[in-house]
Coordinates of C-alpha atoms in Angstrom, one line a residue:
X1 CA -33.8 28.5 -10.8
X2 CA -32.6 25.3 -12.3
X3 CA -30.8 25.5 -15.8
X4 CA -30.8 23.2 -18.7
X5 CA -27.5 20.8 -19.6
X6 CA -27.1 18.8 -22.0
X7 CA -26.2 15.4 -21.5
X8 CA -25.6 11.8 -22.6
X9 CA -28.6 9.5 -21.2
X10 CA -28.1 7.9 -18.9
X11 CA -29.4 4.8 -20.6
X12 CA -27.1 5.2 -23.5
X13 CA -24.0 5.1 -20.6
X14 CA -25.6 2.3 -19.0
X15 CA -25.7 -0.1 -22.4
X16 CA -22.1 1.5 -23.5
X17 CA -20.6 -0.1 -20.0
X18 CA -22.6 -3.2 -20.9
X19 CA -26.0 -3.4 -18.7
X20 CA -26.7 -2.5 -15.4
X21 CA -24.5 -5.5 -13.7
X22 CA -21.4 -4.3 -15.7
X23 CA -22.1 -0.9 -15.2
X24 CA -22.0 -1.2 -11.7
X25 CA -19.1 -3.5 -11.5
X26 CA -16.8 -1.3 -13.6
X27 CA -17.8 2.1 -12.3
X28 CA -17.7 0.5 -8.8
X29 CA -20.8 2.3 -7.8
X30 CA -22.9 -0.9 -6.6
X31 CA -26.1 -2.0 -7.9
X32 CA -28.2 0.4 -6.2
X33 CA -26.4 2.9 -7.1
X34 CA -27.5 2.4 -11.1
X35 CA -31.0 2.0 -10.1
X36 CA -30.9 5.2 -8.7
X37 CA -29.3 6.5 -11.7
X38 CA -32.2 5.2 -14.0
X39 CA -34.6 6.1 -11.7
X40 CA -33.9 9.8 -11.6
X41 CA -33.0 10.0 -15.2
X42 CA -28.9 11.7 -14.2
X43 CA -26.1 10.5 -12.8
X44 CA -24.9 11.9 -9.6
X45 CA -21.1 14.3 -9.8
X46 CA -19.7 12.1 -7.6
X47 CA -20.1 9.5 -9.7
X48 CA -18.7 10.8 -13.3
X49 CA -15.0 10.6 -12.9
X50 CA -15.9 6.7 -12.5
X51 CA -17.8 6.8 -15.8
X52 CA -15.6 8.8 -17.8
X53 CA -13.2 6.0 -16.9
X54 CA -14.8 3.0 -17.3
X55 CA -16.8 4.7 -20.6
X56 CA -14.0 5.9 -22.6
X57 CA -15.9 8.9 -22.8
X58 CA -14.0 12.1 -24.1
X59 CA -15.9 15.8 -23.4
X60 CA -16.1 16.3 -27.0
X61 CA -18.5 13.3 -26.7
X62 CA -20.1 14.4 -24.2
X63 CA -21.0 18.4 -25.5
X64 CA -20.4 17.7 -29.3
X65 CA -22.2 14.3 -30.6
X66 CA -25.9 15.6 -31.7
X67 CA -26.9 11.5 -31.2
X68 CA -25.6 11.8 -27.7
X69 CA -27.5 14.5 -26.1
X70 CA -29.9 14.0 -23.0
X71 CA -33.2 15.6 -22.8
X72 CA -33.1 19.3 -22.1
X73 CA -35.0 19.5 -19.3
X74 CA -32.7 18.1 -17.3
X75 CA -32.3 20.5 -14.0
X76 CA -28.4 21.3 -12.9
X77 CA -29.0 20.1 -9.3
X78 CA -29.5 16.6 -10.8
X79 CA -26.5 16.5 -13.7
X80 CA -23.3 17.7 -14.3
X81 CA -22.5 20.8 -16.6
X82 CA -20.0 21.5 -18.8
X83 CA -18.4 23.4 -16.4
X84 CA -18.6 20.6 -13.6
X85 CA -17.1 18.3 -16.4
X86 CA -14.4 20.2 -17.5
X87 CA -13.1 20.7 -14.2
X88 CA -13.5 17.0 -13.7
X89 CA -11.1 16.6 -16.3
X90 CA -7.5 16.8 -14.8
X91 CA -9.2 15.6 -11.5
X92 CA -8.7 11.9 -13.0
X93 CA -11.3 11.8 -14.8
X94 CA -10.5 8.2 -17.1
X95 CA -9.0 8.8 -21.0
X96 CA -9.5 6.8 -23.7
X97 CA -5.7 5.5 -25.1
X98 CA -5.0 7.2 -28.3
X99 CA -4.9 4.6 -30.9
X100 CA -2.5 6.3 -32.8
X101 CA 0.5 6.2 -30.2
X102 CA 1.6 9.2 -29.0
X103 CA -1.6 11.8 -27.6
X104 CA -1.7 15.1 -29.4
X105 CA -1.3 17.9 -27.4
X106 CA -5.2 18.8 -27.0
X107 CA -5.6 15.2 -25.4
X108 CA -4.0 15.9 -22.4
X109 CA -6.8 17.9 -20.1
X110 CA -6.0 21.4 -19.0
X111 CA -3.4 21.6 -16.8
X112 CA -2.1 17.5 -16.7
X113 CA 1.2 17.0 -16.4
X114 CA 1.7 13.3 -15.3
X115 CA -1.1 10.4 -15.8
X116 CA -1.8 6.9 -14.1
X117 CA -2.4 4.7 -16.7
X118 CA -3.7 1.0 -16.0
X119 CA -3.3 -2.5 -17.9
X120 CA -6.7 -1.8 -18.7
X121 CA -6.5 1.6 -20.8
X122 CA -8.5 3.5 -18.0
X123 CA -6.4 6.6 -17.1
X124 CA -5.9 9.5 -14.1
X125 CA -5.1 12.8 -15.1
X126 CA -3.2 15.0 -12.7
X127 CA -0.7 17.4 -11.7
X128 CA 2.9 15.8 -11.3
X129 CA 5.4 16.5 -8.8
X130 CA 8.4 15.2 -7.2
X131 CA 11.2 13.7 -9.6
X132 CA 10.2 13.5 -13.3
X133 CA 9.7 10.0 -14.6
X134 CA 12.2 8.5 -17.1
X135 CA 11.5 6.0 -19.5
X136 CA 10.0 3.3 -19.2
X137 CA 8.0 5.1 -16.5
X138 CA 8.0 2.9 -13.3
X139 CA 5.0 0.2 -13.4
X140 CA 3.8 -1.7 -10.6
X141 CA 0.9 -3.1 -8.5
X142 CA -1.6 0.0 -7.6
X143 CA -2.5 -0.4 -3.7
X144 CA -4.3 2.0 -1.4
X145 CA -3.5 2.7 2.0
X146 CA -5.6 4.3 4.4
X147 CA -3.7 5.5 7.0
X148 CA -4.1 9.4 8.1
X149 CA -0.4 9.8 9.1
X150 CA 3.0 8.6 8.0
X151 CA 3.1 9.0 5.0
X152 CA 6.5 9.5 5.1
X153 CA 7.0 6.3 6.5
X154 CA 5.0 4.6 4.7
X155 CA 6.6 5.4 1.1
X156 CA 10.1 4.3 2.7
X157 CA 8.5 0.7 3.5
X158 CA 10.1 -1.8 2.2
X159 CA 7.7 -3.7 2.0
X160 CA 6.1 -1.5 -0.7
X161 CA 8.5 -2.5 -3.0
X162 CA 6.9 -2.7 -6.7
X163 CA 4.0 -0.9 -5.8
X164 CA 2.3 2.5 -6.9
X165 CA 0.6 4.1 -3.7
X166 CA -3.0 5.8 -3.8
X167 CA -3.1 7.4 -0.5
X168 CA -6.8 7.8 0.6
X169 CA -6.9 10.2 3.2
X170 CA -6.5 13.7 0.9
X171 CA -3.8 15.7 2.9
X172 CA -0.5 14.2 2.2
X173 CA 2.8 16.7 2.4
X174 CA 1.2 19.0 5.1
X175 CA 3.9 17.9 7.5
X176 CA 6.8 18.0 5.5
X177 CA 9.9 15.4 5.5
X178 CA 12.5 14.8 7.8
X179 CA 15.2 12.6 8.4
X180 CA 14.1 11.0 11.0
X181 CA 10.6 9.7 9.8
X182 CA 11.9 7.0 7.6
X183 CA 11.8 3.1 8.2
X184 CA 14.3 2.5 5.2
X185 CA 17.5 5.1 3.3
X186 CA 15.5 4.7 0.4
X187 CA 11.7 4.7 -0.8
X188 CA 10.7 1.8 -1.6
X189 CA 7.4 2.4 -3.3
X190 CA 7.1 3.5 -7.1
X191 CA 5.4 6.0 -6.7
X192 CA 2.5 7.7 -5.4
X193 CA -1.2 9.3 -6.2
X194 CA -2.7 11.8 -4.0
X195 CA -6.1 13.6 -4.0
X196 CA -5.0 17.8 -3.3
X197 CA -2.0 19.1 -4.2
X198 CA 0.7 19.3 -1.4
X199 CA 1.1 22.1 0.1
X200 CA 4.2 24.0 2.2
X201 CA 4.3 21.8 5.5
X202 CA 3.3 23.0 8.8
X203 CA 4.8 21.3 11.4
X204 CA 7.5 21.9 13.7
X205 CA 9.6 18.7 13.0
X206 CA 9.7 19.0 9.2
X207 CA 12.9 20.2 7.5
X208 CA 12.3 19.8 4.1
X209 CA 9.4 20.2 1.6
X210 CA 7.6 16.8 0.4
X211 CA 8.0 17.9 -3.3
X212 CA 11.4 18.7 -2.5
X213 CA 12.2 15.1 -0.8
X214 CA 10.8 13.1 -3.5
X215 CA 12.5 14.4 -6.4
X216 CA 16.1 14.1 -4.2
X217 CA 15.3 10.4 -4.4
X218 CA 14.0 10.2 -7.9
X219 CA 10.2 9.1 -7.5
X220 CA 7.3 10.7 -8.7
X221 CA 3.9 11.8 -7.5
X222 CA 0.5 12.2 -9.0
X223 CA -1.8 14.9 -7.3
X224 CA -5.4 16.3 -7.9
X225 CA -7.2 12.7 -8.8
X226 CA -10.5 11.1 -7.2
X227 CA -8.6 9.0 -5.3
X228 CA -11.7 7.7 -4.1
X229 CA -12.7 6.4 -7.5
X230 CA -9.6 4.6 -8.1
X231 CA -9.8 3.3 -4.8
X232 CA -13.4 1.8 -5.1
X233 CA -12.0 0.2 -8.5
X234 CA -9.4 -1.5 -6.7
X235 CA -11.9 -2.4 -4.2
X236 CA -13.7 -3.9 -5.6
X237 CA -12.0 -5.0 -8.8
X238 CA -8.5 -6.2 -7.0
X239 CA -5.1 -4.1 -7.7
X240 CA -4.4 -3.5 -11.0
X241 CA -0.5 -3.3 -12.7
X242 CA -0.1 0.7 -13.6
X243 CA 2.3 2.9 -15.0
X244 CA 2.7 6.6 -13.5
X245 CA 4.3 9.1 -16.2
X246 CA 5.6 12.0 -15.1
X247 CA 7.2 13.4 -18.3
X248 CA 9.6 16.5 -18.6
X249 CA 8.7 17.0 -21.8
X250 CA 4.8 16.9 -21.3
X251 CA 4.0 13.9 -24.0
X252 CA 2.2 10.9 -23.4
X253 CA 2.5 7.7 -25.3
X254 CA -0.6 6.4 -23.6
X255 CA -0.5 3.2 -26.0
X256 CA 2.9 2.6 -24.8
X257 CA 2.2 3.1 -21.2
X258 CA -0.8 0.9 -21.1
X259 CA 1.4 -2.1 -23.2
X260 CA 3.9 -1.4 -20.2
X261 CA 1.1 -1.9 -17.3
X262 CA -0.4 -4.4 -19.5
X263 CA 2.7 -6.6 -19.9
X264 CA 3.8 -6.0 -15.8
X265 CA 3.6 -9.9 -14.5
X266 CA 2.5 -8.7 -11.1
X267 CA 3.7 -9.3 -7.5
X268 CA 2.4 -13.0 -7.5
X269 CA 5.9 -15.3 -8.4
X270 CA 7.7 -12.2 -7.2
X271 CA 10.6 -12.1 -4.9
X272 CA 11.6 -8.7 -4.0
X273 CA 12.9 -9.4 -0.9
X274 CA 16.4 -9.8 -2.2
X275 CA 16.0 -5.8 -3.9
X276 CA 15.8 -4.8 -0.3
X277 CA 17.3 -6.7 2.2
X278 CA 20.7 -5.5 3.3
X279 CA 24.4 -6.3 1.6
X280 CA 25.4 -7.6 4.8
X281 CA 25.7 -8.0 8.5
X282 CA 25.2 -5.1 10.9
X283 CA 25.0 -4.5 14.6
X284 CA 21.7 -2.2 15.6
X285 CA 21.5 -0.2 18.9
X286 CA 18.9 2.3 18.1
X287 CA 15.6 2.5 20.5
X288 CA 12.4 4.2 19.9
X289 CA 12.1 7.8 19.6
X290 CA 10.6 9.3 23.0
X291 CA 10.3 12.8 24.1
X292 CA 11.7 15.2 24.0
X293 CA 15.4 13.3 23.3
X294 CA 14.7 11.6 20.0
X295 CA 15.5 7.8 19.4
X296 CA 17.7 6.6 22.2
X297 CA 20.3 3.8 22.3
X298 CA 20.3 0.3 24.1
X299 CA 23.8 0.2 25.9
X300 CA 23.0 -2.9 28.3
X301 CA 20.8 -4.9 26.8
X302 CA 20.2 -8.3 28.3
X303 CA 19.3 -10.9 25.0
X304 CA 21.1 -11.4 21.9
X305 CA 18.6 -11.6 18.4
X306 CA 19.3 -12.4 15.1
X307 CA 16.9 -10.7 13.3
X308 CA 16.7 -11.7 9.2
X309 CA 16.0 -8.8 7.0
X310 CA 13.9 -9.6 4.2
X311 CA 12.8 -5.4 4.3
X312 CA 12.9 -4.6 7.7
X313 CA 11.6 -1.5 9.1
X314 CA 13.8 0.6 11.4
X315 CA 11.1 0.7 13.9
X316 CA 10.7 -2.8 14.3
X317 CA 14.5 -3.0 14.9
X318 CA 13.6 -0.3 17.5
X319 CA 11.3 -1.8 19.6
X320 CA 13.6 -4.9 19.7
X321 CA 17.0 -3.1 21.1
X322 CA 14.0 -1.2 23.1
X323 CA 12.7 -4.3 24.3
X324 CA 16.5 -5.2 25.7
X325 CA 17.7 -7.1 23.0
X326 CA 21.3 -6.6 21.3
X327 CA 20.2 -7.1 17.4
X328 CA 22.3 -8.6 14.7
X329 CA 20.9 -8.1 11.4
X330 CA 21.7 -10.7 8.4
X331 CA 20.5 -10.6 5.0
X332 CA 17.4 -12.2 4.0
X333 CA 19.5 -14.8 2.0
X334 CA 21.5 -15.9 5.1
X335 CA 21.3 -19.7 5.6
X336 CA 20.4 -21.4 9.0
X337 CA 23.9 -21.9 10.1
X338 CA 24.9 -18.1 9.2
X339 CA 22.4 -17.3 11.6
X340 CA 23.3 -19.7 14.3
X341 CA 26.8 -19.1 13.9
X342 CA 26.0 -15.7 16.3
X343 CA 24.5 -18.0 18.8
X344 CA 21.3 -16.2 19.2
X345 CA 19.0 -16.1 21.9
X346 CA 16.1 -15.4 19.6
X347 CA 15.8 -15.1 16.2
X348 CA 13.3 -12.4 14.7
X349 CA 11.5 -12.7 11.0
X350 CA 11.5 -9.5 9.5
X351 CA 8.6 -7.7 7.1
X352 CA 9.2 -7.4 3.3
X353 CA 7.7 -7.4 0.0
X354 CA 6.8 -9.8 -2.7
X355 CA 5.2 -13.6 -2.9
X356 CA 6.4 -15.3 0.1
X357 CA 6.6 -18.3 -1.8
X358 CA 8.9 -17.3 -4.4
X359 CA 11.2 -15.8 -1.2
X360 CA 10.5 -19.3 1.0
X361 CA 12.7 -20.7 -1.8
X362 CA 16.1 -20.2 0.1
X363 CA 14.1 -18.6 3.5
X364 CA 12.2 -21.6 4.2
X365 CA 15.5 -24.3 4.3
X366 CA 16.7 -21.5 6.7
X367 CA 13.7 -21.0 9.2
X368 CA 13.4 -24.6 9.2
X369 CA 17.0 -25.0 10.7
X370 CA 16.2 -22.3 13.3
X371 CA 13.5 -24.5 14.2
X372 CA 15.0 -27.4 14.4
X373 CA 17.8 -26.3 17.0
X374 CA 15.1 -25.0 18.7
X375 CA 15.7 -21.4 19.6
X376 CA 12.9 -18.9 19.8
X377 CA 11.2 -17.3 17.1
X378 CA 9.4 -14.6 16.4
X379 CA 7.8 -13.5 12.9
X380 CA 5.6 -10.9 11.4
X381 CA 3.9 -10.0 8.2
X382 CA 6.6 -11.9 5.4
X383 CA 8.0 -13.1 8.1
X384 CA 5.0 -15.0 9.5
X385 CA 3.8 -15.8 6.1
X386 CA 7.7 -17.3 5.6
X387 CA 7.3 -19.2 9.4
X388 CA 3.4 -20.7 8.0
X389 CA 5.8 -22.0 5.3
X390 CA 8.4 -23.6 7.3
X391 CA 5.5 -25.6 9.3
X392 CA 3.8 -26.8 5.8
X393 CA 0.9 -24.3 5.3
X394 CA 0.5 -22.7 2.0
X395 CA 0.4 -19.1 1.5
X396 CA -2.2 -17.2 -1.2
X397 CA -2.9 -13.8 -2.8
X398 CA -5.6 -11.8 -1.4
X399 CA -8.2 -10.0 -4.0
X400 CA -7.6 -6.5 -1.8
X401 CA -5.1 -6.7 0.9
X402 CA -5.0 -4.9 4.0
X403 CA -2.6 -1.8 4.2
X404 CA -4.0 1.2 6.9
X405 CA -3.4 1.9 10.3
X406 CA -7.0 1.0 11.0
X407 CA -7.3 -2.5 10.9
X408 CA -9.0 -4.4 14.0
X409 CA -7.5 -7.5 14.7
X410 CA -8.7 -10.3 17.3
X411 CA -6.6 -12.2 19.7
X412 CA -7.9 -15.4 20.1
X413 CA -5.8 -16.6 22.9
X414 CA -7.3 -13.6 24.6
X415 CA -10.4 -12.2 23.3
X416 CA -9.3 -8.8 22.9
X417 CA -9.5 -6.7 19.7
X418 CA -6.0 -4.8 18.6
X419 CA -6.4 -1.8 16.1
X420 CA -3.4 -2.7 14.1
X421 CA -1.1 -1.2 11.2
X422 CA -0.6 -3.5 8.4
X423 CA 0.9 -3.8 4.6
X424 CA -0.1 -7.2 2.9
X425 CA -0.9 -8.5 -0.1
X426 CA -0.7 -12.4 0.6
X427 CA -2.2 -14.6 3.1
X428 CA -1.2 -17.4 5.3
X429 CA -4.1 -20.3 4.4
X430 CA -4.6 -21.6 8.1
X431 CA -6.7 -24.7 7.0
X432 CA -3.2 -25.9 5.4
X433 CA -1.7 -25.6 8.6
X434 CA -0.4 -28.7 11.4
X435 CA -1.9 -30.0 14.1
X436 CA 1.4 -28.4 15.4
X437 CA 0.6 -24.8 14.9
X438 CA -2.9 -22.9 16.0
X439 CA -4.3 -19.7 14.9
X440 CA -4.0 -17.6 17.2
X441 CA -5.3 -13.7 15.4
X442 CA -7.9 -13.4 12.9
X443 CA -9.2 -10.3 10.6
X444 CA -12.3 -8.4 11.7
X445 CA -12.2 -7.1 8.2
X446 CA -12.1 -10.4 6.3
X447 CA -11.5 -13.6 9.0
X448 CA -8.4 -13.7 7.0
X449 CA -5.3 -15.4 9.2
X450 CA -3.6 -12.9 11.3
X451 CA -1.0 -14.9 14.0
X452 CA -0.3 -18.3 14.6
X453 CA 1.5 -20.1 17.1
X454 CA 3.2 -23.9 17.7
X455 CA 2.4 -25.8 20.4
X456 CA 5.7 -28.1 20.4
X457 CA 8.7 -25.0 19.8
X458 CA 9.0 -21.8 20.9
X459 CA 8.4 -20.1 17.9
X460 CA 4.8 -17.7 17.2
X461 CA 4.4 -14.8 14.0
X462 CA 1.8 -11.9 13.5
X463 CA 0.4 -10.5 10.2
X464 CA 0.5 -6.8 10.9
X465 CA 3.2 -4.3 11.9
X466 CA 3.1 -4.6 16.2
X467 CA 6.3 -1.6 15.6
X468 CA 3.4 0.8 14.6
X469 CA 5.4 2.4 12.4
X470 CA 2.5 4.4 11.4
X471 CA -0.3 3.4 13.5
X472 CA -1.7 2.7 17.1
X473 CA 0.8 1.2 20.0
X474 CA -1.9 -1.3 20.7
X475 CA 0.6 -4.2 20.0
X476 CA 3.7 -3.5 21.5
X477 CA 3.1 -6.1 23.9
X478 CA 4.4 -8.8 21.5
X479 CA 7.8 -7.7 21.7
X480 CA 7.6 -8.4 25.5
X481 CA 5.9 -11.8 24.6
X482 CA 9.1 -12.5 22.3
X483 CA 11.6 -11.6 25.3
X484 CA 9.4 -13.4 28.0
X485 CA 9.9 -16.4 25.8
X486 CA 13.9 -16.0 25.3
X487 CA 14.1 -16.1 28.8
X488 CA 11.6 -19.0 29.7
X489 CA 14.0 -21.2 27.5

């Protein structure tokens, strides 16, 4: 038999978030969605941790206000207990800041020990792990990904400097760490949010728990929040700047972490390229890993390329000295005669983070030399949005950006479809481009720009991550294409 709750009506939610429009556009829910709520007079338990957020709502209000109680003849299979709420609680379930500064004690929900806390006062509960945050607690842009695998690879990105990581699929840590599943010595994200709590790993090529690995390198990690909440607010609301605190002591200064995420200027106007790229020049040998030896090396390789490290991944270097190529890698500050000095047979654009116009300040002067002497070129993700620059084009941040191993991508040149691995928050605009350069990939997801190509120099760039580095092999042919045209010239 059904019980009775008592609850807040639904009505009374719906005009605190501002009418149905707002309702739905803060909540993230959809239109439909709060039609459906008025209709059958509850709101689904899927549904709450969004509303808590975007409401402000604190359980008191919802079990102790008299003027906010619901009918009583509301059944359980239709609303959300007490019970249901309370557990919701530490499950990210959005706080109001405390006006006051620093939360008493009884704020915190049972069993928080860290918080996400966004420019915009809405804030995750969880359990923290990893290393304990200092202050300031680390603030940056909050992203999802929605890759099932690589994790690990994905946090030592580069090009995931200044971001905070919501990782959608919900079981992160059950592999473990290694050494060898790392694109970069250090992680390059801020941090990271999570749905379950990570458990011991289970597989045979981990050596080290993810708990474990994270707090050697001094970043912290959120567990036990609706990630798919937070995701569908940055869905459909763009990425917002956040702080994750991760406290030894257990207090929260939630008016100070929100000023924090508040006053964060974002990635646009960013450079970060020069936080990651390396000190200097190094010789790289390594070639992708292939069982059962492990990563091999390239002792006769046929091509010499230059490739410019703006935050290139390991794998991508990889694939190169895979591909045949002896690599020289120079930082991403290097100028077009340090690169030519090596006489190159190709040069190679790598990934990285940030505005690409901000980094095009002193990378542009330098691809636009390479060009000029004419050797071949090759770019992808910064570095194609750094080659669209070189040519004229303009580049732009995207509301979302793509970051998953899932994203389908169509060659035009071609006609086939690639499922691709990508990590981008900006945009090459192809309308801006010359008559000299033609789209040659486009988004499935979007129509967004994904590869371009000139038609007068031997020079072409991708979007997405061809190393797959996580992700599907479907575009390992590029690096072929890149070698092909080295030895056409």
């Amino acid at each position: 038999m059904p019980t009775t709750v008592d609850l807040i009506p639904v009505d009374r939610i719906i005009a605190r978030l501002g009418g149905a429009e707002a309702a739905a556009q803060l909540t993230g829910v959809g239109t439909e969605a709060v039609r459906k709520w008025r209709q059958a007079g509850a709101i689904p338990s899927r549904h709450w941790p969004a509303v808590i957020a975007a409401t402000g709502l604190t359980l008191a209000d919802l079990s102790n206000d008299p003027a906010l109680r619901a009918r009583p003849t509301m059944p359980e299979t239709e609303a959300v207990p007490q019970a249901v709420l309370q557990s919701l609680a530490p499950l990210g379930a959005g706080r109001p800041i405390a006006s006051h500064g620093v939360a008493p004690h009884d704020m915190i929900p049972p069993g928080a020990t860290a918080a996400l806390v966004l420019a915009d006062g809405a804030v995750f509960w969880g359990t923290g792990f990893g290393a304990h945050t200092s202050t300031p607690a680390p603030v940056g842009e909050v992203c999802f990904n929605t890759g099932m695998t690589g994790y690990q690879e994905t946090l030592t990105d580069p090009s995931y400097a200044g971001q905070l990581i919501t990782f959608t699929f919900p079981h992160i840590g059950n592999v473990g760490a290694n050494a060898e599943d790392i694109e970069a010595t250090s992680i390059a994200a801020r941090g990271l949010v999570v749905k379950q709590d990570i458990t011991e790993p289970a597989n045979w090529r981990a050596t080290q728990h993810l708990d474990a690995w994270l707090r050697a390198r001094g970043v912290a990690g959120l567990g036990g929040v609706d990630t798919r909440a937070l995701t569908v607010r940055i869905r459909d609301g763009g990425a917002p700047s956040g702080v994750l605190a991760f406290p030894a002591d257990g207090r929260f200064d939630l008016a100070a972490l929100r000023a924090e995420a508040a006053a964060w200027p974002g990635l646009e106007g960013m450079d970060l390229a020069k936080e990651v790229t390396c000190r200097q020049t190094y010789e790289w040998d390594e070639t992708r890993w292939a069982w059962p030896d492990g990563y091999g090396r390239q002792t006769a390789p046929k091509h010499h390329v230059v490739a410019v490290d703006y935050g290139a991944k390991r794998n991508i270097l990889r694939c190169l000295a895979a591909a045949g190529c002896r690599v020289t890698v120079v930082p991403a500050t290097a100028s077009a005669e340090d690169i030519l000095r090596h006489r190159p047979d190709g040069v190679f654009l790598s990934n990285g983070p940030g505005d690409p116009a901000a980094t095009g300040e002193y990378a542009v002067p330098a691809i636009s030399g390479v060009l000029e002497e004419g050797v071949p070129l090759f770019g992808i993700c910064l570095g194609h949005q750094l080659l669209g620059l070189a040519l004229g084009a303009k580049t732009y941040k995207m509301a979302r950006g793509h970051r998953g191993a899932n994203q389908p991508v169509k060659d035009l040149t071609t006609g086939k479809v690639e499922i691709t691995s990508q990590n981008h928050g900006f945009a090459v605009d192809p309308a801006t481009l010359p008559a000299t350069a033609q789209v040659t990939h486009v988004s499935l997801f979007d129509g967004s720009n994904e590869g371009l190509a000139c038609t007068d120099r031997p020079a072409f760039s991708v979007q997405y991550h061809p190393e797959a580095s996580p992700g599907p092999s479907d575009s390992h042919y590029l690096f072929e294409r890149f070698v092909a045209m080295i030895e056409r010239r």
